[in-house]
Amino acid sequence: MSFRRLWSTPKAMGDVNMVTEELKNLYYKRLLPVEKYYSFHHFHSPSYEDADFDNKPMVLVMGQYSTGKTTFIRYLIEQDFLGSRVGPEPTTDCFTALMYGEVEGIIPGNALTMDPKKPFRNLDPFGNSFLNRFQCVQMPNQILESISIIDTPGILTAAKRKLSRGYDFAAVLRWFAERVDRIILLFDAHKLEFSDELTRAFEALCGYEDKLRVVLNKADRVDCQYLMRVYGALMWSLGKVFRTPEILRVYIGSFWSEPRQMCDHYQLIELEEEDLLADIRNLPRNAAVRKLNDLVKRARLVRAHAHIISYLKQEMPTIFCRESKKHNLIYQLPVIFSKIQQQHRVPAGDFPDCTKMQEKLLGQDFSKFKKLKPSLMASLDKLLSTDIAKLVPYIQQQEQRKRSLHGVLDGEFLRTFKPEHYSRDPFKEPPIDEGSELDFDEWVVEKYKPKYDEIFYNLNPTEGKLSGTKVKEWMTKTLLPNSVLAHIWRLSDVDGDGMLDDEEFALAVHLIEEKVEGHWLPRELPPHLVPPSKRPSEASDVSV
């Protein structure tokens, strides 16, 4: 099934476009004039562009080197991508944006920031040192039709902290954190080390904890006792960095497409995998809510910023002692924040970080600041109080119509291996190009079929077919992830009856062996793998 057909009706797509267009109109009409008037971009993030509203949901994958970031991405998209390298030492030395494209290719960073259709134009201020280490890989992939994935360089450990990247790594992470829908932070269960650069990376993520998902990867390589110790140490360390009342969710898993090692906590790993994939799978469904949430968060920050700038302008003398007064106001900024809260009823959570604001103010000319403009502030208040509320019903309708991701992330695949779904047909028949002619007679699985038949009949088929329960019990012995096994099931159940005959079972075993040997599984079953009894008959071809 084409990924485009997974989306809803044209009417629903109209609702999606309507919500996006209305968000853009509100931003350009209500919020952007206030940002420009009070030079918001000099202190905080650059202004939004059309691509920031139109782009697909983005997932930022980050972590220390050798924690499995690139392998995790390959696991999600079920294929390799240009420029990816995997190894025990730092191998990913640049930011790589994986996006959908009809033709596979790489777009370098400088060219990428010139493309108005890509949401990366505002990365230009980070300079050539960063842009030379930033690229976009475009490829035809079903997962990437609905989300984009950002691969990041491995965060340096304490032993390598003297190395310089040539650009502000934490600032780049914060730029992405503001714009992405989900942040996946990976740790290695074998080596849990908190370096200075990792701490700075955490600081860059502060304020975006709602987007953060922590993964303790490679958990099948350690025993239960060691895993509990590492998990406790990770939770303790995260609690010191993210000072929030809520405890961050940590997913325990081994996210790659190869067979896992059998361990006492194998079932836990499978359950955690399903939870994380379900979270990522729902990103397209929740994209409009995220954009609205980020717009409201930005509007609140802009409102607080406007009050700060206007207060500083009001307190500045006209001619004499301006420099000393400037430094005095910067020193008293925490007190100024409190006064603005009381006078204008601005919540404390809307204000920027005081220390960072003080640093920004040191290089500014207070005489160029603007006083409070009632018309702009009234327009901003209307955005927060009325305009946003009118969009909520349309977003709720959109969420109900939108469907989730296909591929390894498809929940239907995972549910195949849950007992409550054995009795029903969990998968749809894979699409076969009806116009293609199968001009070959040999089935590539045929020469291995006697060996596969022995396994098939040892599982005691009923009326020549094996139920999902029996197939599942045998498949899980391969130690491949459930999501991979479910994909193999969908490919093998050619007639879509929820059971496997001897040919379909032979196909399933053949796909498992190919996967164990390190080959990527096909998205849809190629014609040469279709069992002979399931191929269109010549008579039907002639009649057509």
PDB file of C-alpha atoms in Angstrom, residues 212-464:
ATOM      1  CA  LEU A 212      12.487  13.999  25.201  1.00  0.00           C
ATOM      2  CA  ARG A 213      12.531  10.187  25.253  1.00  0.00           C
ATOM      3  CA  VAL A 214      15.526   8.514  26.905  1.00  0.00           C
ATOM      4  CA  VAL A 215      16.604   5.085  25.661  1.00  0.00           C
ATOM      5  CA  LEU A 216      18.956   2.718  27.512  1.00  0.00           C
ATOM      6  CA  ASN A 217      20.181   0.812  24.480  1.00  0.00           C
ATOM      7  CA  LYS A 218      21.953  -2.560  24.073  1.00  0.00           C
ATOM      8  CA  ALA A 219      20.198  -3.865  27.181  1.00  0.00           C
ATOM      9  CA  ASP A 220      20.247  -7.462  25.914  1.00  0.00           C
ATOM     10  CA  ARG A 221      24.046  -7.503  26.323  1.00  0.00           C
ATOM     11  CA  VAL A 222      23.953  -7.243  30.137  1.00  0.00           C
ATOM     12  CA  ASP A 223      22.364  -9.374  32.849  1.00  0.00           C
ATOM     13  CA  CYS A 224      19.439  -8.275  35.011  1.00  0.00           C
ATOM     14  CA  GLN A 225      21.523  -7.303  38.036  1.00  0.00           C
ATOM     15  CA  TYR A 226      23.842  -5.079  36.022  1.00  0.00           C
ATOM     16  CA  LEU A 227      20.897  -3.598  34.111  1.00  0.00           C
ATOM     17  CA  MET A 228      19.169  -2.557  37.349  1.00  0.00           C
ATOM     18  CA  ARG A 229      22.351  -0.859  38.563  1.00  0.00           C
ATOM     19  CA  VAL A 230      22.818   1.017  35.289  1.00  0.00           C
ATOM     20  CA  TYR A 231      19.155   2.006  35.177  1.00  0.00           C
ATOM     21  CA  GLY A 232      19.306   3.387  38.731  1.00  0.00           C
ATOM     22  CA  ALA A 233      22.525   5.296  38.008  1.00  0.00           C
ATOM     23  CA  LEU A 234      21.002   6.785  34.845  1.00  0.00           C
ATOM     24  CA  MET A 235      17.842   7.922  36.639  1.00  0.00           C
ATOM     25  CA  TRP A 236      19.927   9.485  39.417  1.00  0.00           C
ATOM     26  CA  SER A 237      22.149  11.329  36.925  1.00  0.00           C
ATOM     27  CA  LEU A 238      19.188  12.574  34.877  1.00  0.00           C
ATOM     28  CA  GLY A 239      17.503  13.811  38.044  1.00  0.00           C
ATOM     29  CA  LYS A 240      20.511  16.022  38.776  1.00  0.00           C
ATOM     30  CA  VAL A 241      20.426  17.612  35.312  1.00  0.00           C
ATOM     31  CA  PHE A 242      16.695  17.929  34.617  1.00  0.00           C
ATOM     32  CA  ARG A 243      15.351  19.534  37.768  1.00  0.00           C
ATOM     33  CA  THR A 244      11.683  18.849  37.168  1.00  0.00           C
ATOM     34  CA  PRO A 245       9.079  17.222  39.446  1.00  0.00           C
ATOM     35  CA  GLU A 246       8.323  14.635  36.764  1.00  0.00           C
ATOM     36  CA  ILE A 247      10.639  11.676  36.231  1.00  0.00           C
ATOM     37  CA  LEU A 248      11.808  11.225  32.650  1.00  0.00           C
ATOM     38  CA  ARG A 249      10.643   8.000  31.015  1.00  0.00           C
ATOM     39  CA  VAL A 250      13.570   5.712  30.212  1.00  0.00           C
ATOM     40  CA  TYR A 251      12.976   2.976  27.622  1.00  0.00           C
ATOM     41  CA  ILE A 252      15.039  -0.194  27.980  1.00  0.00           C
ATOM     42  CA  GLY A 253      15.773  -1.880  24.685  1.00  0.00           C
ATOM     43  CA  SER A 254      18.108  -3.148  22.006  1.00  0.00           C
ATOM     44  CA  PHE A 255      17.140  -1.235  18.895  1.00  0.00           C
ATOM     45  CA  TRP A 256      18.548  -2.912  15.842  1.00  0.00           C
ATOM     46  CA  SER A 257      17.250  -5.402  13.296  1.00  0.00           C
ATOM     47  CA  GLU A 258      19.649  -8.230  14.143  1.00  0.00           C
ATOM     48  CA  PRO A 259      18.891 -11.175  16.461  1.00  0.00           C
ATOM     49  CA  ARG A 260      19.015 -10.206  20.115  1.00  0.00           C
ATOM     50  CA  GLN A 261      20.837 -12.152  22.782  1.00  0.00           C
ATOM     51  CA  MET A 262      18.570 -14.231  24.974  1.00  0.00           C
ATOM     52  CA  CYS A 263      18.385 -12.770  28.489  1.00  0.00           C
ATOM     53  CA  ASP A 264      16.118 -12.859  31.538  1.00  0.00           C
ATOM     54  CA  HIS A 265      14.618  -9.478  30.645  1.00  0.00           C
ATOM     55  CA  TYR A 266      13.950 -10.327  26.972  1.00  0.00           C
ATOM     56  CA  GLN A 267      10.190  -9.850  27.329  1.00  0.00           C
ATOM     57  CA  LEU A 268      10.721  -6.459  28.975  1.00  0.00           C
ATOM     58  CA  ILE A 269      12.815  -5.345  25.999  1.00  0.00           C
ATOM     59  CA  GLU A 270      10.027  -6.351  23.603  1.00  0.00           C
ATOM     60  CA  LEU A 271       7.394  -4.441  25.593  1.00  0.00           C
ATOM     61  CA  GLU A 272       9.571  -1.342  25.820  1.00  0.00           C
ATOM     62  CA  GLU A 273      10.197  -1.502  22.077  1.00  0.00           C
ATOM     63  CA  GLU A 274       6.468  -1.532  21.367  1.00  0.00           C
ATOM     64  CA  ASP A 275       5.900   1.474  23.651  1.00  0.00           C
ATOM     65  CA  LEU A 276       8.618   3.588  22.015  1.00  0.00           C
ATOM     66  CA  LEU A 277       7.572   2.678  18.473  1.00  0.00           C
ATOM     67  CA  ALA A 278       3.957   3.507  19.331  1.00  0.00           C
ATOM     68  CA  ASP A 279       5.107   6.931  20.548  1.00  0.00           C
ATOM     69  CA  ILE A 280       7.012   7.639  17.320  1.00  0.00           C
ATOM     70  CA  ARG A 281       4.218   6.161  15.223  1.00  0.00           C
ATOM     71  CA  ASN A 282       1.750   8.755  16.479  1.00  0.00           C
ATOM     72  CA  LEU A 283       3.902  11.775  15.590  1.00  0.00           C
ATOM     73  CA  PRO A 284       2.151  12.541  12.260  1.00  0.00           C
ATOM     74  CA  ARG A 285      -1.189  12.346  14.031  1.00  0.00           C
ATOM     75  CA  ASN A 286      -0.074  14.875  16.666  1.00  0.00           C
ATOM     76  CA  ALA A 287       1.964  17.176  14.407  1.00  0.00           C
ATOM     77  CA  ALA A 288      -0.609  19.992  14.289  1.00  0.00           C
ATOM     78  CA  VAL A 289      -0.951  19.957  18.074  1.00  0.00           C
ATOM     79  CA  ARG A 290       2.818  20.237  18.436  1.00  0.00           C
ATOM     80  CA  LYS A 291       2.982  23.192  16.044  1.00  0.00           C
ATOM     81  CA  LEU A 292       0.181  24.941  17.886  1.00  0.00           C
ATOM     82  CA  ASN A 293       1.835  24.224  21.234  1.00  0.00           C
ATOM     83  CA  ASP A 294       5.182  25.618  20.031  1.00  0.00           C
ATOM     84  CA  LEU A 295       3.456  28.699  18.628  1.00  0.00           C
ATOM     85  CA  VAL A 296       1.732  29.381  21.959  1.00  0.00           C
ATOM     86  CA  LYS A 297       4.992  28.827  23.840  1.00  0.00           C
ATOM     87  CA  ARG A 298       6.767  31.251  21.508  1.00  0.00           C
ATOM     88  CA  ALA A 299       3.979  33.831  21.829  1.00  0.00           C
ATOM     89  CA  ARG A 300       4.241  33.741  25.624  1.00  0.00           C
ATOM     90  CA  LEU A 301       8.004  34.228  25.429  1.00  0.00           C
ATOM     91  CA  VAL A 302       7.561  37.123  22.969  1.00  0.00           C
ATOM     92  CA  ARG A 303       5.085  38.792  25.346  1.00  0.00           C
ATOM     93  CA  ALA A 304       7.502  38.523  28.278  1.00  0.00           C
ATOM     94  CA  HIS A 305      10.353  39.757  26.056  1.00  0.00           C
ATOM     95  CA  ALA A 306       8.346  42.820  24.983  1.00  0.00           C
ATOM     96  CA  HIS A 307       7.684  43.788  28.602  1.00  0.00           C
ATOM     97  CA  ILE A 308      11.365  43.350  29.496  1.00  0.00           C
ATOM     98  CA  ILE A 309      12.619  45.501  26.604  1.00  0.00           C
ATOM     99  CA  SER A 310      10.049  48.234  27.211  1.00  0.00           C
ATOM    100  CA  TYR A 311      10.847  48.344  30.941  1.00  0.00           C
ATOM    101  CA  LEU A 312      14.584  48.692  30.255  1.00  0.00           C
ATOM    102  CA  LYS A 313      13.893  51.469  27.731  1.00  0.00           C
ATOM    103  CA  GLN A 314      11.706  53.293  30.214  1.00  0.00           C
ATOM    104  CA  GLU A 315      14.350  53.154  32.954  1.00  0.00           C
ATOM    105  CA  MET A 316      17.229  54.404  30.788  1.00  0.00           C
ATOM    106  CA  PRO A 317      18.307  58.067  31.202  1.00  0.00           C
ATOM    107  CA  THR A 318      18.157  60.319  28.161  1.00  0.00           C
ATOM    108  CA  ILE A 319      21.747  61.615  28.112  1.00  0.00           C
ATOM    109  CA  PHE A 320      23.929  61.151  31.201  1.00  0.00           C
ATOM    110  CA  CYS A 321      25.230  57.970  32.945  1.00  0.00           C
ATOM    111  CA  ARG A 322      23.667  55.682  30.373  1.00  0.00           C
ATOM    112  CA  GLU A 323      26.418  53.034  30.489  1.00  0.00           C
ATOM    113  CA  SER A 324      26.454  52.751  34.264  1.00  0.00           C
ATOM    114  CA  LYS A 325      22.649  52.641  34.343  1.00  0.00           C
ATOM    115  CA  LYS A 326      22.693  49.878  31.711  1.00  0.00           C
ATOM    116  CA  HIS A 327      24.983  47.691  33.804  1.00  0.00           C
ATOM    117  CA  ASN A 328      22.921  48.408  36.906  1.00  0.00           C
ATOM    118  CA  LEU A 329      19.708  47.327  35.116  1.00  0.00           C
ATOM    119  CA  ILE A 330      21.356  44.146  33.867  1.00  0.00           C
ATOM    120  CA  TYR A 331      22.502  43.345  37.410  1.00  0.00           C
ATOM    121  CA  GLN A 332      18.973  43.921  38.723  1.00  0.00           C
ATOM    122  CA  LEU A 333      17.308  41.839  35.994  1.00  0.00           C
ATOM    123  CA  PRO A 334      15.934  39.206  38.447  1.00  0.00           C
ATOM    124  CA  VAL A 335      14.196  41.993  40.377  1.00  0.00           C
ATOM    125  CA  ILE A 336      12.888  43.474  37.116  1.00  0.00           C
ATOM    126  CA  PHE A 337      11.411  40.090  36.212  1.00  0.00           C
ATOM    127  CA  SER A 338       9.516  40.051  39.513  1.00  0.00           C
ATOM    128  CA  LYS A 339       8.182  43.583  38.980  1.00  0.00           C
ATOM    129  CA  ILE A 340       6.911  42.730  35.487  1.00  0.00           C
ATOM    130  CA  GLN A 341       5.203  39.625  36.847  1.00  0.00           C
ATOM    131  CA  GLN A 342       3.320  41.695  39.402  1.00  0.00           C
ATOM    132  CA  GLN A 343       2.498  44.706  37.214  1.00  0.00           C
ATOM    133  CA  HIS A 344       1.442  42.895  34.022  1.00  0.00           C
ATOM    134  CA  ARG A 345       0.494  39.459  35.436  1.00  0.00           C
ATOM    135  CA  VAL A 346       2.977  37.619  33.249  1.00  0.00           C
ATOM    136  CA  PRO A 347       3.558  34.068  34.595  1.00  0.00           C
ATOM    137  CA  ALA A 348       7.072  33.347  35.853  1.00  0.00           C
ATOM    138  CA  GLY A 349       7.337  30.365  33.498  1.00  0.00           C
ATOM    139  CA  ASP A 350       7.026  32.636  30.446  1.00  0.00           C
ATOM    140  CA  PHE A 351      10.274  34.474  31.154  1.00  0.00           C
ATOM    141  CA  PRO A 352      13.577  33.515  29.503  1.00  0.00           C
ATOM    142  CA  ASP A 353      16.561  32.234  31.450  1.00  0.00           C
ATOM    143  CA  CYS A 354      17.753  35.212  33.473  1.00  0.00           C
ATOM    144  CA  THR A 355      21.493  34.486  33.225  1.00  0.00           C
ATOM    145  CA  LYS A 356      21.390  34.025  29.441  1.00  0.00           C
ATOM    146  CA  MET A 357      19.294  37.180  29.054  1.00  0.00           C
ATOM    147  CA  GLN A 358      21.852  39.143  31.039  1.00  0.00           C
ATOM    148  CA  GLU A 359      24.615  37.887  28.743  1.00  0.00           C
ATOM    149  CA  LYS A 360      22.640  38.930  25.663  1.00  0.00           C
ATOM    150  CA  LEU A 361      21.878  42.379  27.055  1.00  0.00           C
ATOM    151  CA  LEU A 362      25.552  43.202  27.600  1.00  0.00           C
ATOM    152  CA  GLY A 363      26.108  43.622  23.862  1.00  0.00           C
ATOM    153  CA  GLN A 364      22.929  45.629  23.178  1.00  0.00           C
ATOM    154  CA  ASP A 365      22.350  49.362  22.808  1.00  0.00           C
ATOM    155  CA  PHE A 366      19.496  50.161  25.206  1.00  0.00           C
ATOM    156  CA  SER A 367      18.824  53.472  23.480  1.00  0.00           C
ATOM    157  CA  LYS A 368      17.463  51.557  20.454  1.00  0.00           C
ATOM    158  CA  PHE A 369      14.932  49.665  22.542  1.00  0.00           C
ATOM    159  CA  LYS A 370      11.230  50.407  22.031  1.00  0.00           C
ATOM    160  CA  LYS A 371       8.588  51.245  24.596  1.00  0.00           C
ATOM    161  CA  LEU A 372       5.406  49.244  24.982  1.00  0.00           C
ATOM    162  CA  LYS A 373       3.080  49.638  21.992  1.00  0.00           C
ATOM    163  CA  PRO A 374      -0.539  49.000  23.103  1.00  0.00           C
ATOM    164  CA  SER A 375      -1.844  48.017  19.665  1.00  0.00           C
ATOM    165  CA  LEU A 376       0.793  45.297  19.205  1.00  0.00           C
ATOM    166  CA  MET A 377       0.281  43.935  22.700  1.00  0.00           C
ATOM    167  CA  ALA A 378      -3.507  43.873  22.219  1.00  0.00           C
ATOM    168  CA  SER A 379      -3.060  41.893  19.004  1.00  0.00           C
ATOM    169  CA  LEU A 380      -0.768  39.446  20.817  1.00  0.00           C
ATOM    170  CA  ASP A 381      -3.256  39.047  23.666  1.00  0.00           C
ATOM    171  CA  LYS A 382      -6.010  38.307  21.148  1.00  0.00           C
ATOM    172  CA  LEU A 383      -3.844  35.574  19.627  1.00  0.00           C
ATOM    173  CA  LEU A 384      -3.413  33.889  23.011  1.00  0.00           C
ATOM    174  CA  SER A 385      -6.947  34.365  24.290  1.00  0.00           C
ATOM    175  CA  THR A 386      -9.187  33.962  21.233  1.00  0.00           C
ATOM    176  CA  ASP A 387      -7.530  33.007  17.943  1.00  0.00           C
ATOM    177  CA  ILE A 388      -5.800  29.853  19.148  1.00  0.00           C
ATOM    178  CA  ALA A 389      -8.958  28.573  20.860  1.00  0.00           C
ATOM    179  CA  LYS A 390     -10.861  28.702  17.552  1.00  0.00           C
ATOM    180  CA  LEU A 391      -8.374  26.305  15.942  1.00  0.00           C
ATOM    181  CA  VAL A 392      -8.645  23.553  18.575  1.00  0.00           C
ATOM    182  CA  PRO A 393     -11.832  21.908  17.158  1.00  0.00           C
ATOM    183  CA  TYR A 394     -10.283  21.629  13.688  1.00  0.00           C
ATOM    184  CA  ILE A 395      -7.130  20.066  15.127  1.00  0.00           C
ATOM    185  CA  GLN A 396      -9.196  17.497  17.020  1.00  0.00           C
ATOM    186  CA  GLN A 397     -11.009  16.559  13.795  1.00  0.00           C
ATOM    187  CA  GLN A 398      -7.679  16.218  12.024  1.00  0.00           C
ATOM    188  CA  GLU A 399      -6.316  13.902  14.719  1.00  0.00           C
ATOM    189  CA  GLN A 400      -9.297  11.593  14.377  1.00  0.00           C
ATOM    190  CA  ARG A 401      -8.861  11.308  10.604  1.00  0.00           C
ATOM    191  CA  LYS A 402      -5.110  10.956  10.406  1.00  0.00           C
ATOM    192  CA  ARG A 403      -3.507   7.551  10.530  1.00  0.00           C
ATOM    193  CA  SER A 404      -0.170   6.516  11.906  1.00  0.00           C
ATOM    194  CA  LEU A 405       3.067   5.366  10.327  1.00  0.00           C
ATOM    195  CA  HIS A 406       3.535   2.346   8.115  1.00  0.00           C
ATOM    196  CA  GLY A 407       6.485  -0.056   8.007  1.00  0.00           C
ATOM    197  CA  VAL A 408       8.421  -1.313  11.019  1.00  0.00           C
ATOM    198  CA  LEU A 409       6.487   1.217  13.103  1.00  0.00           C
ATOM    199  CA  ASP A 410       3.050  -0.012  12.078  1.00  0.00           C
ATOM    200  CA  GLY A 411       1.067  -1.027  15.134  1.00  0.00           C
ATOM    201  CA  GLU A 412      -0.752  -3.703  13.125  1.00  0.00           C
ATOM    202  CA  PHE A 413       2.557  -5.499  12.694  1.00  0.00           C
ATOM    203  CA  LEU A 414       3.303  -5.503  16.400  1.00  0.00           C
ATOM    204  CA  ARG A 415      -0.194  -6.629  17.353  1.00  0.00           C
ATOM    205  CA  THR A 416       0.209  -9.799  15.293  1.00  0.00           C
ATOM    206  CA  PHE A 417       2.109 -11.282  18.164  1.00  0.00           C
ATOM    207  CA  LYS A 418      -0.393 -10.386  20.880  1.00  0.00           C
ATOM    208  CA  PRO A 419      -2.733 -13.224  21.933  1.00  0.00           C
ATOM    209  CA  GLU A 420      -5.935 -11.200  21.645  1.00  0.00           C
ATOM    210  CA  HIS A 421      -5.338 -10.780  17.904  1.00  0.00           C
ATOM    211  CA  TYR A 422      -4.619 -14.373  16.937  1.00  0.00           C
ATOM    212  CA  SER A 423      -8.252 -15.064  16.054  1.00  0.00           C
ATOM    213  CA  ARG A 424      -8.590 -12.304  13.486  1.00  0.00           C
ATOM    214  CA  ASP A 425      -6.920 -11.348  10.229  1.00  0.00           C
ATOM    215  CA  PRO A 426      -4.299  -8.787  11.327  1.00  0.00           C
ATOM    216  CA  PHE A 427      -2.840  -7.841   7.953  1.00  0.00           C
ATOM    217  CA  LYS A 428      -4.038  -6.708   4.609  1.00  0.00           C
ATOM    218  CA  GLU A 429      -2.959  -8.455   1.438  1.00  0.00           C
ATOM    219  CA  PRO A 430       0.299  -6.893   0.207  1.00  0.00           C
ATOM    220  CA  PRO A 431      -0.141  -5.003  -3.039  1.00  0.00           C
ATOM    221  CA  ILE A 432       1.066  -6.835  -6.117  1.00  0.00           C
ATOM    222  CA  ASP A 433       1.375  -4.950  -9.379  1.00  0.00           C
ATOM    223  CA  GLU A 434      -1.433  -6.497 -11.427  1.00  0.00           C
ATOM    224  CA  GLY A 435       0.012  -5.178 -14.652  1.00  0.00           C
ATOM    225  CA  SER A 436       3.387  -6.887 -14.233  1.00  0.00           C
ATOM    226  CA  GLU A 437       4.009 -10.192 -15.967  1.00  0.00           C
ATOM    227  CA  LEU A 438       5.684 -12.993 -14.041  1.00  0.00           C
ATOM    228  CA  ASP A 439       7.725 -14.393 -16.914  1.00  0.00           C
ATOM    229  CA  PHE A 440       9.761 -16.778 -14.768  1.00  0.00           C
ATOM    230  CA  ASP A 441       8.777 -20.241 -13.601  1.00  0.00           C
ATOM    231  CA  GLU A 442      11.393 -20.974 -10.955  1.00  0.00           C
ATOM    232  CA  TRP A 443      10.652 -19.998  -7.373  1.00  0.00           C
ATOM    233  CA  VAL A 444      13.866 -19.056  -5.550  1.00  0.00           C
ATOM    234  CA  VAL A 445      12.653 -20.736  -2.354  1.00  0.00           C
ATOM    235  CA  GLU A 446      11.913 -24.062  -4.054  1.00  0.00           C
ATOM    236  CA  LYS A 447      15.368 -25.591  -3.617  1.00  0.00           C
ATOM    237  CA  TYR A 448      15.219 -25.051   0.157  1.00  0.00           C
ATOM    238  CA  LYS A 449      11.597 -26.161   0.532  1.00  0.00           C
ATOM    239  CA  PRO A 450      12.249 -29.790   1.617  1.00  0.00           C
ATOM    240  CA  LYS A 451      14.165 -28.487   4.636  1.00  0.00           C
ATOM    241  CA  TYR A 452      11.436 -25.949   5.421  1.00  0.00           C
ATOM    242  CA  ASP A 453       8.684 -28.564   4.971  1.00  0.00           C
ATOM    243  CA  GLU A 454      10.229 -30.664   7.705  1.00  0.00           C
ATOM    244  CA  ILE A 455       9.863 -27.779  10.137  1.00  0.00           C
ATOM    245  CA  PHE A 456       6.355 -27.059   8.848  1.00  0.00           C
ATOM    246  CA  TYR A 457       4.998 -30.568   9.454  1.00  0.00           C
ATOM    247  CA  ASN A 458       6.738 -30.867  12.824  1.00  0.00           C
ATOM    248  CA  LEU A 459       4.552 -27.940  13.960  1.00  0.00           C
ATOM    249  CA  ASN A 460       1.416 -30.068  13.290  1.00  0.00           C
ATOM    250  CA  PRO A 461      -0.549 -27.983  10.772  1.00  0.00           C
ATOM    251  CA  THR A 462      -4.333 -28.134  10.764  1.00  0.00           C
ATOM    252  CA  GLU A 463      -5.878 -28.820   7.345  1.00  0.00           C
ATOM    253  CA  GLY A 464      -2.567 -27.927   5.718  1.00  0.00           C
TER     254      GLY A 464
END
